Coordinates of C-alpha atoms in Angstrom, one line a residue:
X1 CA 8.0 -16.5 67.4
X2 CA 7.4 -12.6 67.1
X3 CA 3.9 -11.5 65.5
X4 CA 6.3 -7.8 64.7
X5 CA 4.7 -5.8 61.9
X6 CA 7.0 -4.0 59.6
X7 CA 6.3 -0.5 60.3
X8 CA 5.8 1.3 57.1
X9 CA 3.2 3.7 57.6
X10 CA 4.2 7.2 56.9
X11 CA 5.6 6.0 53.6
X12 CA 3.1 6.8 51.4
X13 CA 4.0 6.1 47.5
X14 CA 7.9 5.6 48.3
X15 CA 10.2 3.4 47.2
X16 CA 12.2 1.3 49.9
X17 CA 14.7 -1.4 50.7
X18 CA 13.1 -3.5 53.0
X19 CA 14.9 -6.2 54.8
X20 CA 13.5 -7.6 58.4
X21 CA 14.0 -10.4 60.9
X22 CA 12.3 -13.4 59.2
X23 CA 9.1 -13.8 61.4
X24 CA 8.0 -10.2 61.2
X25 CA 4.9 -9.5 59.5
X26 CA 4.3 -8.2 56.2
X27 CA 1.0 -6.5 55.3
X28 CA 0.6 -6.7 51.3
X29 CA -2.1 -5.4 49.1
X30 CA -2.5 -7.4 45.7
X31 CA -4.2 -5.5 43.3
X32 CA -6.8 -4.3 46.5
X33 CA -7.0 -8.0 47.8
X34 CA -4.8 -7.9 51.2
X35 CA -2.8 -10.4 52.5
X36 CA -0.5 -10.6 55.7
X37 CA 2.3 -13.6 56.2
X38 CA 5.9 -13.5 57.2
X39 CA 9.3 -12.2 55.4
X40 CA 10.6 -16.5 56.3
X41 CA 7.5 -17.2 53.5
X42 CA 8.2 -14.7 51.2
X43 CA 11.7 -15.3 50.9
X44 CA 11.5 -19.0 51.5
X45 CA 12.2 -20.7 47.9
X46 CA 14.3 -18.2 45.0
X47 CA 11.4 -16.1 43.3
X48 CA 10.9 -12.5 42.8
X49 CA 9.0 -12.1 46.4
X50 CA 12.6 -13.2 47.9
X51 CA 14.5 -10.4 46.2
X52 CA 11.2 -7.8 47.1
X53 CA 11.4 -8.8 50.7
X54 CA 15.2 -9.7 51.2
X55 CA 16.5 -6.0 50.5
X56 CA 17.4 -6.6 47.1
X57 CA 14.3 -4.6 45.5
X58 CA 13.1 -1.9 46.4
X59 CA 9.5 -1.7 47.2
X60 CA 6.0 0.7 46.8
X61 CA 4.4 0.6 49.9
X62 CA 1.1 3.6 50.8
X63 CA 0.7 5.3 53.9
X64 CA -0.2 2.8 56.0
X65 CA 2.4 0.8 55.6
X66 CA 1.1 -1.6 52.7
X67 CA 3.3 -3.2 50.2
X68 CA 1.6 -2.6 47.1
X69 CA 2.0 -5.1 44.5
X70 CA 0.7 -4.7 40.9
X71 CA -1.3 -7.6 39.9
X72 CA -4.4 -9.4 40.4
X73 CA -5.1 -10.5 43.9
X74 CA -7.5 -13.5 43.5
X75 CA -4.9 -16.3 43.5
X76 CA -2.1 -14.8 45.9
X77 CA -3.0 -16.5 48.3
X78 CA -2.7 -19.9 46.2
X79 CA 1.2 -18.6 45.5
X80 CA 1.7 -18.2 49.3
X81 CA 0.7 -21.5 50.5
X82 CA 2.7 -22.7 47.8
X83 CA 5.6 -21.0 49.0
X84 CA 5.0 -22.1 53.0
X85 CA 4.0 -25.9 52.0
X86 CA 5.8 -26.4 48.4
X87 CA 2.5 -28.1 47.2
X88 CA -0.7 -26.9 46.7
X89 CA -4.3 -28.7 45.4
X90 CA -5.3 -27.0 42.2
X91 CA -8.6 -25.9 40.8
X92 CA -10.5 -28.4 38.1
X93 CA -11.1 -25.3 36.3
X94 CA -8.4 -24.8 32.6
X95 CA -9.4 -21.5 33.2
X96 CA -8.5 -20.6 37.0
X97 CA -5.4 -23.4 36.8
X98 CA -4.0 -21.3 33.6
X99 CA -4.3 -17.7 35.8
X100 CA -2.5 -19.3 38.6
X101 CA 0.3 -20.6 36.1
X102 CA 0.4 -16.7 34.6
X103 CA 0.9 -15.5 38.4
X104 CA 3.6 -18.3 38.9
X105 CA 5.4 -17.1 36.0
X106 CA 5.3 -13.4 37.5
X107 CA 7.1 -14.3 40.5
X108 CA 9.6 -16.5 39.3
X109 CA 8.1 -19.1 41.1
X110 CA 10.7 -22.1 41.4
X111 CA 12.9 -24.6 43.1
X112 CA 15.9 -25.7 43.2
X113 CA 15.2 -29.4 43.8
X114 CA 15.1 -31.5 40.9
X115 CA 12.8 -33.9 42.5
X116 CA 10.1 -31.1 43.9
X117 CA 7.8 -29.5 40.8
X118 CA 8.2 -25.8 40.8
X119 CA 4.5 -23.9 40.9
X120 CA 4.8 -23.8 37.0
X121 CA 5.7 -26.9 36.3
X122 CA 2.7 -28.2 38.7
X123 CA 0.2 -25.8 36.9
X124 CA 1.5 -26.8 33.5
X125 CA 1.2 -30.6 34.6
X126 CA -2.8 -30.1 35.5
X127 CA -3.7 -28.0 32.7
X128 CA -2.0 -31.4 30.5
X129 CA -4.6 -33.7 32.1
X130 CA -7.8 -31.5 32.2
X131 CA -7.8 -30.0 28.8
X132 CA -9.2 -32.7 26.9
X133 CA -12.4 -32.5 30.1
X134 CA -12.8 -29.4 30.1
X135 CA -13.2 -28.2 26.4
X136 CA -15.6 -30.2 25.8
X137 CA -19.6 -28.7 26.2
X138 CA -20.9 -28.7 29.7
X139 CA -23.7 -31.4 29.9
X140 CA -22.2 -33.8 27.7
X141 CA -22.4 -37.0 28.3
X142 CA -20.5 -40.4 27.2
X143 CA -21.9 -43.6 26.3
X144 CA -19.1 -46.4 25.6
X145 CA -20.5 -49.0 23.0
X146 CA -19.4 -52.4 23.4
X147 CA -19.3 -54.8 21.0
X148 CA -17.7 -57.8 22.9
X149 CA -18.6 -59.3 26.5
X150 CA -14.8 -58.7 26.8
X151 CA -15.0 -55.5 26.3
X152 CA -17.8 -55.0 28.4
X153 CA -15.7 -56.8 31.2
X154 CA -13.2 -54.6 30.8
X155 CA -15.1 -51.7 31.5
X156 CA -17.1 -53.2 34.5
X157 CA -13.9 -54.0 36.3
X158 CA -12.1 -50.7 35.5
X159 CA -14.7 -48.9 37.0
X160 CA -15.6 -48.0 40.7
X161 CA -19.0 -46.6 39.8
X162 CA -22.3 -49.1 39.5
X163 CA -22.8 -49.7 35.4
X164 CA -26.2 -49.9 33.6
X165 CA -25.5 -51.7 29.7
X166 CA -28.2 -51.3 27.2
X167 CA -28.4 -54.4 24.9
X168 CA -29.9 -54.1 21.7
X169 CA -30.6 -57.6 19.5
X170 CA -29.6 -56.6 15.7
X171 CA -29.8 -60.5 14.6
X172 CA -33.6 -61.4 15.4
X173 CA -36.4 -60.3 13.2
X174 CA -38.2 -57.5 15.6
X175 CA -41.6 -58.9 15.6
X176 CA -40.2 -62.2 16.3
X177 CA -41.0 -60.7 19.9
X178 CA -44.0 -58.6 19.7
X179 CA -46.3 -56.5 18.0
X180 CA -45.2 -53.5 19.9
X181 CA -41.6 -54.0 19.6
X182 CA -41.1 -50.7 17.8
X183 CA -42.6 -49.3 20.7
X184 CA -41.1 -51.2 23.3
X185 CA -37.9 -50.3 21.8
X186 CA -38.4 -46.8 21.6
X187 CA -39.6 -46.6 25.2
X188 CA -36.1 -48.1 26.4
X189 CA -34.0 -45.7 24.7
X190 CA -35.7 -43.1 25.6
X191 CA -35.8 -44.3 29.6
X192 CA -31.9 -44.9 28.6
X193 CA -31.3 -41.4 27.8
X194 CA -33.1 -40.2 30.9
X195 CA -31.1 -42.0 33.1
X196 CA -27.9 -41.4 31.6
X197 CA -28.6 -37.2 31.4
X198 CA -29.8 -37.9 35.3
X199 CA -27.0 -40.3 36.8
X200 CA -24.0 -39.8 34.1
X201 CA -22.5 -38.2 37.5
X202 CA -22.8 -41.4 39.6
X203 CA -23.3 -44.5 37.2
X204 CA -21.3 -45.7 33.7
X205 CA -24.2 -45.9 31.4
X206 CA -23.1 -48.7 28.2
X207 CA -24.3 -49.5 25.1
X208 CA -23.9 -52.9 23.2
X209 CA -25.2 -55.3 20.6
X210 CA -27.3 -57.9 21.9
X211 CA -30.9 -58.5 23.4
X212 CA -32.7 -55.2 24.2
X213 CA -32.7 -55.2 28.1
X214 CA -31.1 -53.4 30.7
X215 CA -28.2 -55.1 32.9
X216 CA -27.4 -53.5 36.4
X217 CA -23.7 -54.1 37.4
X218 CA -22.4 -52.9 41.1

């Protein structure tokens, strides 16, 4: 296959037609972030890029022989690997995920095959199952309480991660026990909040009703 550049320079701030064998070059400059890839990528699946770079559009290009494109460059290279692979891994973040979907939407980004998600409809997907995660407050953390041992099963088996259940005895007088039970008490939720701010990451913390002791599960 040919590494051939299209050679623009010399064409400072004009408009052009542009239509090339399919693996010549392409240098492109996306809001200042430059990219280089092939005319086969950019016109591989029915978007805007295909009528830019199939001679349909005509194009801005400076005088050294860079398309230039109008929009921000951060996530163009997201929309070209989408266009070479038809699939790309997206970002955890609502925010960055929702920027990629506005780009997606710029370029017209879509297929033709019912059974292949187009960029949008992948970005739209994602943004459905992290919203509820991510507007929530950074550092929060989730404590299930469990009422039932069958509840409690059902959270020990439906997890991968080691679990650590808190059980607290409501039915017993408290100094049925000892004389520092308020104390003793006291002492274990507080170790219990320590380790769930420190390990929420790693370990299901629980919370139930029933003797006040920690149970290790892994």
């Amino acid at each position: 296959m040919s590494n051939e550049v299209a050679d623009l320079n010399g064409v400072d701030g004009r408009l052009l037609a542009l239509a090339g064998s399919p693996s010549q070059y392409i240098k492109l400059n996306v809001g200042g972030a430059l990219y280089q890839t092939t005319i086969s990528t950019l016109t591989k699946h029915d978007s805007m890029l295909r009528a830019m770079f199939s001679g349909r559009m005509e194009i801005l290009t400076d005088s050294d022989g860079w398309v230039l494109i109008d929009r921000n460059g951060k996530h163009f290279g997201t929309i070209l690997n989408f266009l070479r692979d038809g699939y790309v891994p997206l970002p955890e973040c609502r925010v960055e995920t929702a920027e990629i979907l506005a780009e997606a939407k710029y370029y017209l980004i879509q297929r033709r095959i019912p059974e292949i998600h187009d960029l949008v409809q992948l970005c739209q997907n994602w943004l459905k199952v992290i919203t509820k995660e991510d507007i929530e407050p950074a550092g929060i953390c989730k404590v299930p309480l469990v009422n039932t041992k069958k509840d409690c099963d059902r959270i020990v088996t439906s997890t991968t991660k080691p679990v650590i259940k808190l059980l607290i005895n409501r039915h017993n007088n408290k100094y049925s026990y000892t004389s520092q039970s308020d104390d003793n008490l006291m002492k274990n939720l507080e170790l219990f909040d320590r380790l769930v701010t420190r390990f929420n990451d790693r370990v299901l913390f629980v919370k139930g009703n029933c003797p006040s002791c920690f149970f290790l599960y892994s």
